[in-house]
Amino acid sequence: MSSTHTRPATGHDVIRVGTRGSALATTQTGHVARRLEELTGRTIETVRIRTDGDVLTGSLAQMGGTGVFVTALREALLDGRCDVAVHSLKDLPTTPAPGLTVVTPEREDPRDALCARDGLTIATLPRGAHVGTGSPRRAAQLRSVRPDLDVVDIRGNVDTRLRRVHGEDADLDAVVLAYAGLSRLGRLDAVTEVIDTTVMAPAAGQGALAVEVRTSELDDPVVAAALDALDHEPTRLAVLAERALLARLEAGCAAPVGAHALVDGGEVTLTAVVARVDGVEQLTHSARALLPATGGDLRAARDDVALRLGERVADALLADGAGRLAPLGPPADAARTAESSLPGAGGPGRGSVTDAPDPAVEAAREQLRDGGYRGEPA
């Protein structure tokens, strides 16, 4: 783990912002750095930190999960090589890091996007089309609505993935990427469909950034005020609910789990999906909770409502058999839960899709299922 930029300590006149070196990471960090400069009036320096996720190959699950993108940045924060770290929130482990504090700027669109050749959509991709993604969540939900697709496991940055659709040596018909990343990179021209959350529930925290500092830095009133200004309450409450769900499910990056929370009209609504890896079965549960409008520590009370909502939805999914569909629980149970998710294991799934179907969700899926989509044989 090493920094590509160091400087001697000069006190509080300079704020060093740590980032991964990818184009998306540096672009995201640049947005935060400029805002910090405006809010603090201090000089901002960017410190590039190499992470295991930037060096190792293979799937995220094989490398140890999304935390491989975070650990080196957190180490740089704790040992003083940087003062602020910027992460994609969906990369952060759900367990808080001792000595560090996170705030969440306003979220970008959390949906996934299809980037396909010839302007194709999920509905119009030909039968047997090759679609790339490195996400078990995306793969399972794709297979749910288009079981005929050949879903290919891929890795690489945004440009690398797009070249597999549009490059000279293209070998895929489409890839699925986060809309937020494409937007921040100015690559929305590649999007042929923004996928509705009723078809593909996003990853918990997708589209949001996490700005992390040493908790001791909050003793500096200028830094504390800047972080308070950066924090966007609707985003914070939504991602708190989504991440509380993940934590309760003990779902790692190999688990096909999607979650989408919205804060509107004084309440927070959370919808979550747990799918079998082959997409044959999935459970959906949705719930809402009113946010308190008055009280002593209002922020803590509202945060608590969002957290409890995430736990409540997770408990409902677990009660309906989510652990049979996906690799949930601590690592020691991963093999058992993964085995139970294989085709033919266990009995029929239960949940809101089976017991009490959401008409909007079912309508979207039925429209795209085999026999309902308009794709032609490849």
CSV table of C-alpha atoms in Angstrom, one decimal:
chain,number,residue,atom,x,y,z
A,1,MET,CA,0.0,0.0,0.0
A,2,SER,CA,1.7,3.2,-1.0
A,3,SER,CA,0.9,6.8,-1.8
A,4,THR,CA,1.9,8.3,-5.1
A,5,HIS,CA,2.1,11.7,-3.5
A,6,THR,CA,3.5,12.8,-0.2
A,7,ARG,CA,4.2,16.1,1.4
A,8,PRO,CA,5.7,17.4,4.7
A,9,ALA,CA,3.2,18.3,7.3
A,10,THR,CA,2.3,22.0,7.2
A,11,GLY,CA,-0.5,22.2,9.8
A,12,HIS,CA,-4.1,23.0,8.9
A,13,ASP,CA,-3.5,25.2,5.8
A,14,VAL,CA,-3.6,22.2,3.5
A,15,ILE,CA,-6.2,19.4,3.3
A,16,ARG,CA,-4.9,16.2,1.6
A,17,VAL,CA,-7.7,14.2,-0.1
A,18,GLY,CA,-7.0,10.5,-0.7
A,19,THR,CA,-8.3,8.7,-3.8
A,20,ARG,CA,-7.9,5.6,-5.8
A,21,GLY,CA,-6.2,6.2,-9.1
A,22,SER,CA,-9.0,5.2,-11.6
A,23,ALA,CA,-10.6,7.7,-13.8
A,24,LEU,CA,-13.9,7.4,-12.0
A,25,ALA,CA,-12.3,7.7,-8.6
A,26,THR,CA,-10.3,10.7,-9.4
A,27,THR,CA,-13.3,12.4,-11.1
A,28,GLN,CA,-15.5,11.7,-8.0
A,29,THR,CA,-12.7,13.0,-5.7
A,30,GLY,CA,-12.3,16.1,-7.8
A,31,HIS,CA,-15.9,17.0,-7.2
A,32,VAL,CA,-15.5,16.7,-3.5
A,33,ALA,CA,-12.1,18.4,-3.4
A,34,ARG,CA,-13.5,21.5,-5.2
A,35,ARG,CA,-16.4,21.7,-2.8
A,36,LEU,CA,-14.1,21.3,0.2
A,37,GLU,CA,-12.0,24.1,-1.1
A,38,GLU,CA,-15.1,26.4,-1.4
A,39,LEU,CA,-16.3,25.5,2.1
A,40,THR,CA,-13.0,25.7,3.9
A,41,GLY,CA,-11.0,28.3,1.9
A,42,ARG,CA,-8.0,26.0,2.3
A,43,THR,CA,-5.6,24.5,-0.3
A,44,ILE,CA,-6.6,21.0,-1.4
A,45,GLU,CA,-4.0,18.4,-2.5
A,46,THR,CA,-4.9,15.1,-4.0
A,47,VAL,CA,-3.1,12.0,-2.8
A,48,ARG,CA,-3.4,8.9,-4.9
A,49,ILE,CA,-3.4,5.6,-3.0
A,50,ARG,CA,-3.0,2.2,-4.7
A,51,THR,CA,-5.4,-0.4,-3.4
A,52,ASP,CA,-5.5,-4.2,-3.7
A,53,GLY,CA,-8.5,-3.8,-5.9
A,54,ASP,CA,-6.5,-1.9,-8.4
A,55,VAL,CA,-3.7,-4.5,-8.6
A,56,LEU,CA,-5.4,-7.9,-8.1
A,57,THR,CA,-7.4,-9.7,-10.8
A,58,GLY,CA,-10.4,-12.0,-10.5
A,59,SER,CA,-13.8,-11.5,-9.1
A,60,LEU,CA,-14.5,-9.2,-6.1
A,61,ALA,CA,-15.6,-12.2,-4.1
A,62,GLN,CA,-12.3,-14.0,-4.8
A,63,MET,CA,-10.4,-10.9,-3.8
A,64,GLY,CA,-12.2,-10.5,-0.5
A,65,GLY,CA,-15.1,-8.3,-1.4
A,66,THR,CA,-15.5,-4.6,-2.1
A,67,GLY,CA,-13.4,-3.8,1.0
A,68,VAL,CA,-10.3,-4.3,-1.2
A,69,PHE,CA,-11.0,-0.8,-2.6
A,70,VAL,CA,-11.3,0.8,0.9
A,71,THR,CA,-8.7,-0.7,3.2
A,72,ALA,CA,-5.6,1.1,1.8
A,73,LEU,CA,-7.4,4.5,1.8
A,74,ARG,CA,-8.5,4.0,5.4
A,75,GLU,CA,-4.9,3.0,6.3
A,76,ALA,CA,-3.7,6.2,4.7
A,77,LEU,CA,-6.2,8.2,6.7
A,78,LEU,CA,-5.2,6.6,10.0
A,79,ASP,CA,-1.5,6.9,9.5
A,80,GLY,CA,-1.8,10.6,8.4
A,81,ARG,CA,-0.9,10.4,4.7
A,82,CYS,CA,-4.2,12.0,3.9
A,83,ASP,CA,-6.8,13.9,5.8
A,84,VAL,CA,-9.9,13.0,3.8
A,85,ALA,CA,-10.8,9.9,1.8
A,86,VAL,CA,-13.4,9.7,-0.9
A,87,HIS,CA,-15.1,6.3,-1.6
A,88,SER,CA,-18.0,5.0,-3.7
A,89,LEU,CA,-20.3,4.3,-0.8
A,90,LYS,CA,-21.3,0.9,-2.1
A,91,ASP,CA,-17.6,-0.1,-1.6
A,92,LEU,CA,-17.7,0.6,2.1
A,93,PRO,CA,-18.1,-2.4,4.5
A,94,THR,CA,-21.2,-1.9,6.6
A,95,THR,CA,-19.3,-2.2,9.8
A,96,PRO,CA,-18.2,1.3,11.0
A,97,ALA,CA,-14.4,1.8,11.2
A,98,PRO,CA,-13.2,2.9,14.6
A,99,GLY,CA,-11.7,6.4,14.7
A,100,LEU,CA,-13.3,7.4,11.3
A,101,THR,CA,-16.4,9.4,10.5
A,102,VAL,CA,-18.3,9.3,7.2
A,103,VAL,CA,-20.6,11.9,5.6
A,104,THR,CA,-22.7,11.5,2.4
A,105,PRO,CA,-23.0,14.2,-0.2
A,106,GLU,CA,-26.1,14.4,-2.4
A,107,ARG,CA,-26.6,11.1,-4.3
A,108,GLU,CA,-26.5,10.7,-8.0
A,109,ASP,CA,-29.2,8.6,-9.8
A,110,PRO,CA,-28.8,5.1,-8.2
A,111,ARG,CA,-30.1,3.1,-11.1
A,112,ASP,CA,-28.2,0.7,-13.3
A,113,ALA,CA,-27.7,1.4,-17.1
A,114,LEU,CA,-27.6,-0.9,-20.1
A,115,CYS,CA,-24.9,0.1,-22.6
A,116,ALA,CA,-25.6,-2.0,-25.7
A,117,ARG,CA,-24.7,-2.1,-29.4
A,118,ASP,CA,-27.2,-0.7,-31.9
A,119,GLY,CA,-29.3,1.1,-29.3
A,120,LEU,CA,-30.6,-2.2,-27.9
A,121,THR,CA,-32.5,-2.4,-24.6
A,122,ILE,CA,-33.1,-5.4,-22.3
A,123,ALA,CA,-36.4,-6.1,-24.1
A,124,THR,CA,-34.8,-5.9,-27.6
A,125,LEU,CA,-31.6,-7.8,-27.0
A,126,PRO,CA,-31.6,-10.9,-29.3
A,127,ARG,CA,-32.0,-14.3,-27.7
A,128,GLY,CA,-28.7,-15.6,-26.4
A,129,ALA,CA,-27.1,-12.1,-26.4
A,130,HIS,CA,-23.8,-11.8,-24.4
A,131,VAL,CA,-24.2,-9.3,-21.6
A,132,GLY,CA,-21.3,-8.5,-19.3
A,133,THR,CA,-21.3,-7.6,-15.6
A,134,GLY,CA,-19.1,-8.3,-12.7
A,135,SER,CA,-22.0,-8.1,-10.2
A,136,PRO,CA,-23.9,-11.2,-9.0
A,137,ARG,CA,-26.8,-8.9,-8.2
A,138,ARG,CA,-27.1,-7.6,-11.7
A,139,ALA,CA,-26.5,-11.0,-13.2
A,140,ALA,CA,-29.3,-12.6,-11.1
A,141,GLN,CA,-31.8,-9.9,-11.9
A,142,LEU,CA,-31.0,-10.0,-15.6
A,143,ARG,CA,-31.5,-13.7,-15.7
A,144,SER,CA,-34.8,-13.2,-13.9
A,145,VAL,CA,-36.3,-11.1,-16.7
A,146,ARG,CA,-34.3,-12.6,-19.6
A,147,PRO,CA,-33.4,-16.2,-18.7
A,148,ASP,CA,-32.2,-16.7,-22.3
A,149,LEU,CA,-29.3,-14.2,-22.0
A,150,ASP,CA,-25.7,-15.4,-21.7
A,151,VAL,CA,-24.5,-13.3,-18.7
A,152,VAL,CA,-20.7,-13.0,-18.8
A,153,ASP,CA,-18.6,-12.2,-15.7
A,154,ILE,CA,-16.2,-9.3,-16.5
A,155,ARG,CA,-13.9,-6.9,-14.7
A,156,GLY,CA,-12.2,-3.7,-15.6
A,157,ASN,CA,-12.8,0.1,-15.5
A,158,VAL,CA,-15.6,1.8,-17.4
A,159,ASP,CA,-13.7,2.3,-20.6
A,160,THR,CA,-12.4,-1.3,-20.6
A,161,ARG,CA,-16.0,-2.6,-20.3
A,162,LEU,CA,-17.4,-0.3,-22.9
A,163,ARG,CA,-14.7,-1.4,-25.4
A,164,ARG,CA,-16.0,-4.9,-25.1
A,165,VAL,CA,-19.3,-3.6,-26.7
A,166,HIS,CA,-18.0,-0.9,-29.1
A,167,GLY,CA,-14.3,-1.6,-29.6
A,168,GLU,CA,-12.6,-3.2,-32.6
A,169,ASP,CA,-12.5,-6.5,-30.8
A,170,ALA,CA,-15.9,-6.3,-29.2
A,171,ASP,CA,-17.1,-9.6,-27.9
A,172,LEU,CA,-20.3,-8.6,-26.0
A,173,ASP,CA,-23.7,-7.3,-27.0
A,174,ALA,CA,-24.0,-5.1,-23.9
A,175,VAL,CA,-22.7,-4.4,-20.5
A,176,VAL,CA,-24.5,-3.2,-17.3
A,177,LEU,CA,-22.9,-0.3,-15.4
A,178,ALA,CA,-23.9,2.2,-12.7
A,179,TYR,CA,-25.6,5.2,-14.2
A,180,ALA,CA,-23.9,7.4,-11.6
A,181,GLY,CA,-20.4,6.5,-12.7
A,182,LEU,CA,-21.2,7.0,-16.4
A,183,SER,CA,-22.7,10.4,-15.5
A,184,ARG,CA,-19.7,11.6,-13.5
A,185,LEU,CA,-17.4,10.5,-16.4
A,186,GLY,CA,-19.5,12.2,-19.0
A,187,ARG,CA,-20.3,8.9,-20.8
A,188,LEU,CA,-24.1,8.9,-20.8
A,189,ASP,CA,-23.9,8.8,-24.6
A,190,ALA,CA,-23.1,5.1,-24.1
A,191,VAL,CA,-26.4,4.4,-22.3
A,192,THR,CA,-29.1,2.7,-24.3
A,193,GLU,CA,-31.5,2.1,-21.4
A,194,VAL,CA,-31.7,3.3,-17.8
A,195,ILE,CA,-33.0,0.3,-16.0
A,196,ASP,CA,-36.1,0.8,-13.8
A,197,THR,CA,-35.6,-0.2,-10.2
A,198,THR,CA,-38.6,-2.5,-10.4
A,199,VAL,CA,-36.6,-4.5,-13.0
A,200,MET,CA,-33.2,-4.2,-11.4
A,201,ALA,CA,-32.9,-3.1,-7.8
A,202,PRO,CA,-29.6,-1.2,-7.4
A,203,ALA,CA,-26.8,-2.0,-4.9
A,204,ALA,CA,-27.1,-0.6,-1.5
A,205,GLY,CA,-25.5,2.9,-1.5
A,206,GLN,CA,-25.2,2.9,-5.3
A,207,GLY,CA,-24.8,6.5,-6.7
A,208,ALA,CA,-23.7,7.9,-3.4
A,209,LEU,CA,-20.2,8.9,-2.3
A,210,ALA,CA,-18.7,8.6,1.2
A,211,VAL,CA,-16.4,11.3,2.4
A,212,GLU,CA,-14.4,9.9,5.3
A,213,VAL,CA,-12.2,11.7,7.9
A,214,ARG,CA,-10.4,10.9,11.1
A,215,THR,CA,-13.0,11.6,13.8
A,216,SER,CA,-10.4,13.8,15.6
A,217,GLU,CA,-10.4,16.2,12.7
A,218,LEU,CA,-13.9,17.3,13.7
A,219,ASP,CA,-12.2,19.2,16.5
A,220,ASP,CA,-11.3,21.7,13.8
A,221,PRO,CA,-14.4,23.9,13.5
A,222,VAL,CA,-13.7,24.7,9.9
A,223,VAL,CA,-13.5,21.0,8.9
A,224,ALA,CA,-16.5,20.2,11.0
A,225,ALA,CA,-18.6,22.9,9.4
A,226,ALA,CA,-17.5,21.8,5.9
A,227,LEU,CA,-18.5,18.2,6.5
A,228,ASP,CA,-21.8,19.2,8.0
A,229,ALA,CA,-22.5,21.2,4.8
A,230,LEU,CA,-21.4,18.3,2.6
A,231,ASP,CA,-23.8,15.9,4.3
A,232,HIS,CA,-27.2,15.6,2.5
A,233,GLU,CA,-29.9,14.3,4.8
A,234,PRO,CA,-32.2,12.6,2.3
A,235,THR,CA,-29.1,10.7,1.0
A,236,ARG,CA,-27.9,9.9,4.4
A,237,LEU,CA,-31.3,8.4,5.5
A,238,ALA,CA,-31.7,6.4,2.3
A,239,VAL,CA,-28.3,4.8,2.4
A,240,LEU,CA,-28.6,4.2,6.2
A,241,ALA,CA,-31.7,2.1,5.5
A,242,GLU,CA,-30.1,0.3,2.6
A,243,ARG,CA,-26.9,-0.5,4.5
A,244,ALA,CA,-28.7,-1.5,7.7
A,245,LEU,CA,-30.5,-4.1,5.5
A,246,LEU,CA,-27.2,-5.4,4.2
A,247,ALA,CA,-25.7,-5.5,7.7
A,248,ARG,CA,-28.7,-7.4,9.0
A,249,LEU,CA,-28.6,-9.9,6.2
A,250,GLU,CA,-24.8,-10.2,6.5
A,251,ALA,CA,-24.7,-10.0,2.7
A,252,GLY,CA,-21.4,-9.7,1.0
A,253,CYS,CA,-20.5,-8.8,-2.5
A,254,ALA,CA,-21.3,-12.3,-3.7
A,255,ALA,CA,-24.9,-12.1,-2.6
A,256,PRO,CA,-27.5,-11.0,-5.2
A,257,VAL,CA,-29.1,-8.4,-3.0
A,258,GLY,CA,-30.6,-5.1,-4.3
A,259,ALA,CA,-32.0,-2.3,-2.2
A,260,HIS,CA,-33.5,1.1,-3.0
A,261,ALA,CA,-34.7,3.7,-0.4
A,262,LEU,CA,-36.4,7.0,-1.0
A,263,VAL,CA,-37.1,9.9,1.4
A,264,ASP,CA,-40.2,11.8,0.4
A,265,GLY,CA,-43.0,13.6,2.2
A,266,GLY,CA,-41.7,13.0,5.7
A,267,GLU,CA,-41.2,9.3,5.3
A,268,VAL,CA,-38.6,6.8,4.1
A,269,THR,CA,-39.5,3.8,1.9
A,270,LEU,CA,-37.3,0.9,1.3
A,271,THR,CA,-37.6,-1.9,-1.3
A,272,ALA,CA,-35.2,-4.8,-1.3
A,273,VAL,CA,-34.7,-7.9,-3.5
A,274,VAL,CA,-32.8,-11.1,-2.7
A,275,ALA,CA,-32.3,-13.3,-5.7
A,276,ARG,CA,-31.1,-16.8,-6.4
A,277,VAL,CA,-27.9,-16.7,-8.3
A,278,ASP,CA,-29.5,-18.2,-11.4
A,279,GLY,CA,-32.4,-15.7,-11.3
A,280,VAL,CA,-35.0,-18.4,-11.1
A,281,GLU,CA,-36.4,-17.2,-7.7
A,282,GLN,CA,-36.3,-13.9,-5.9
A,283,LEU,CA,-37.9,-12.4,-2.9
A,284,THR,CA,-39.1,-8.8,-2.7
A,285,HIS,CA,-40.2,-6.9,0.3
A,286,SER,CA,-41.1,-3.2,0.8
A,287,ALA,CA,-41.9,-1.1,3.8
A,288,ARG,CA,-42.0,2.5,4.9
A,289,ALA,CA,-41.6,4.5,8.1
A,290,LEU,CA,-42.6,8.0,9.2
A,291,LEU,CA,-39.7,10.3,10.1
A,292,PRO,CA,-40.0,12.4,13.3
A,293,ALA,CA,-40.3,16.1,12.7
A,294,THR,CA,-39.8,17.3,16.2
A,295,GLY,CA,-37.8,16.3,19.2
A,296,GLY,CA,-34.5,16.8,21.1
A,297,ASP,CA,-31.8,15.1,19.0
A,298,LEU,CA,-33.8,15.1,15.8
A,299,ARG,CA,-30.9,13.9,13.6
A,300,ALA,CA,-30.3,10.9,15.8
A,301,ALA,CA,-34.0,10.1,15.9
A,302,ARG,CA,-34.4,10.3,12.1
A,303,ASP,CA,-31.3,8.2,11.6
A,304,ASP,CA,-32.6,5.6,14.0
A,305,VAL,CA,-35.9,5.3,12.1
A,306,ALA,CA,-34.0,4.7,8.8
A,307,LEU,CA,-31.8,2.1,10.5
A,308,ARG,CA,-34.7,0.2,12.0
A,309,LEU,CA,-36.5,0.2,8.7
A,310,GLY,CA,-33.6,-1.5,7.0
A,311,GLU,CA,-33.4,-4.1,9.8
A,312,ARG,CA,-37.2,-4.7,9.6
A,313,VAL,CA,-37.1,-5.3,5.8
A,314,ALA,CA,-34.1,-7.6,6.3
A,315,ASP,CA,-35.9,-9.6,9.0
A,316,ALA,CA,-39.0,-10.0,6.7
A,317,LEU,CA,-36.8,-11.3,3.9
A,318,LEU,CA,-35.0,-13.7,6.3
A,319,ALA,CA,-38.3,-14.9,7.6
A,320,ASP,CA,-39.4,-15.6,4.0
A,321,GLY,CA,-36.4,-17.8,3.3
A,322,ALA,CA,-33.8,-15.3,1.8
A,323,GLY,CA,-31.0,-17.4,3.4
A,324,ARG,CA,-32.0,-20.3,1.2
A,325,LEU,CA,-31.7,-18.2,-2.0
A,326,ALA,CA,-28.4,-16.3,-1.6
A,327,PRO,CA,-25.1,-16.6,0.3
A,328,LEU,CA,-26.0,-14.7,3.4
A,329,GLY,CA,-24.6,-14.8,6.9
A,330,PRO,CA,-21.0,-14.9,8.3
A,331,PRO,CA,-18.2,-16.4,6.2
A,332,ALA,CA,-18.4,-19.7,8.0
A,333,ASP,CA,-21.9,-20.2,6.6
A,334,ALA,CA,-21.1,-19.1,3.1
A,335,ALA,CA,-20.6,-22.5,1.7
A,336,ARG,CA,-23.8,-23.8,3.2
A,337,THR,CA,-26.0,-20.9,2.0
A,338,ALA,CA,-24.3,-20.9,-1.4
A,339,GLU,CA,-25.1,-24.7,-1.8
A,340,SER,CA,-28.7,-24.2,-0.8
A,341,SER,CA,-29.0,-21.6,-3.5
A,342,LEU,CA,-28.2,-24.0,-6.3
A,343,PRO,CA,-31.0,-25.1,-8.7
A,344,GLY,CA,-33.0,-27.9,-7.2
A,345,ALA,CA,-32.1,-27.1,-3.6
A,346,GLY,CA,-34.9,-26.4,-1.1
A,347,GLY,CA,-38.6,-25.8,-1.7
A,348,PRO,CA,-40.5,-23.0,-3.4
A,349,GLY,CA,-39.6,-19.5,-2.4
A,350,ARG,CA,-41.8,-17.2,-0.4
A,351,GLY,CA,-42.0,-13.4,-0.2
A,352,SER,CA,-43.9,-10.5,-1.4
A,353,VAL,CA,-43.4,-11.5,-5.1
A,354,THR,CA,-45.1,-14.8,-4.4
A,355,ASP,CA,-47.5,-14.2,-1.5
A,356,ALA,CA,-48.5,-10.6,-2.2
A,357,PRO,CA,-47.3,-9.5,-5.6
A,358,ASP,CA,-46.5,-5.9,-6.2
A,359,PRO,CA,-48.4,-5.1,-9.4
A,360,ALA,CA,-45.8,-2.7,-10.7
A,361,VAL,CA,-43.0,-5.1,-10.2
A,362,GLU,CA,-44.8,-8.0,-11.7
A,363,ALA,CA,-46.0,-6.0,-14.7
A,364,ALA,CA,-42.4,-4.9,-15.4
A,365,ARG,CA,-41.1,-8.5,-15.1
A,366,GLU,CA,-43.9,-10.1,-17.1
A,367,GLN,CA,-43.4,-7.6,-19.9
A,368,LEU,CA,-39.8,-8.8,-20.3
A,369,ARG,CA,-40.1,-12.5,-19.6
A,370,ASP,CA,-39.5,-15.1,-22.2
A,371,GLY,CA,-42.4,-14.8,-24.6
A,372,GLY,CA,-43.1,-11.2,-23.7
A,373,TYR,CA,-39.9,-9.5,-24.9
A,374,ARG,CA,-39.3,-8.6,-28.5
A,375,GLY,CA,-35.9,-10.0,-29.1
A,376,GLU,CA,-35.2,-12.2,-32.0
A,377,PRO,CA,-32.9,-15.3,-32.1
A,378,ALA,CA,-29.2,-14.3,-32.3
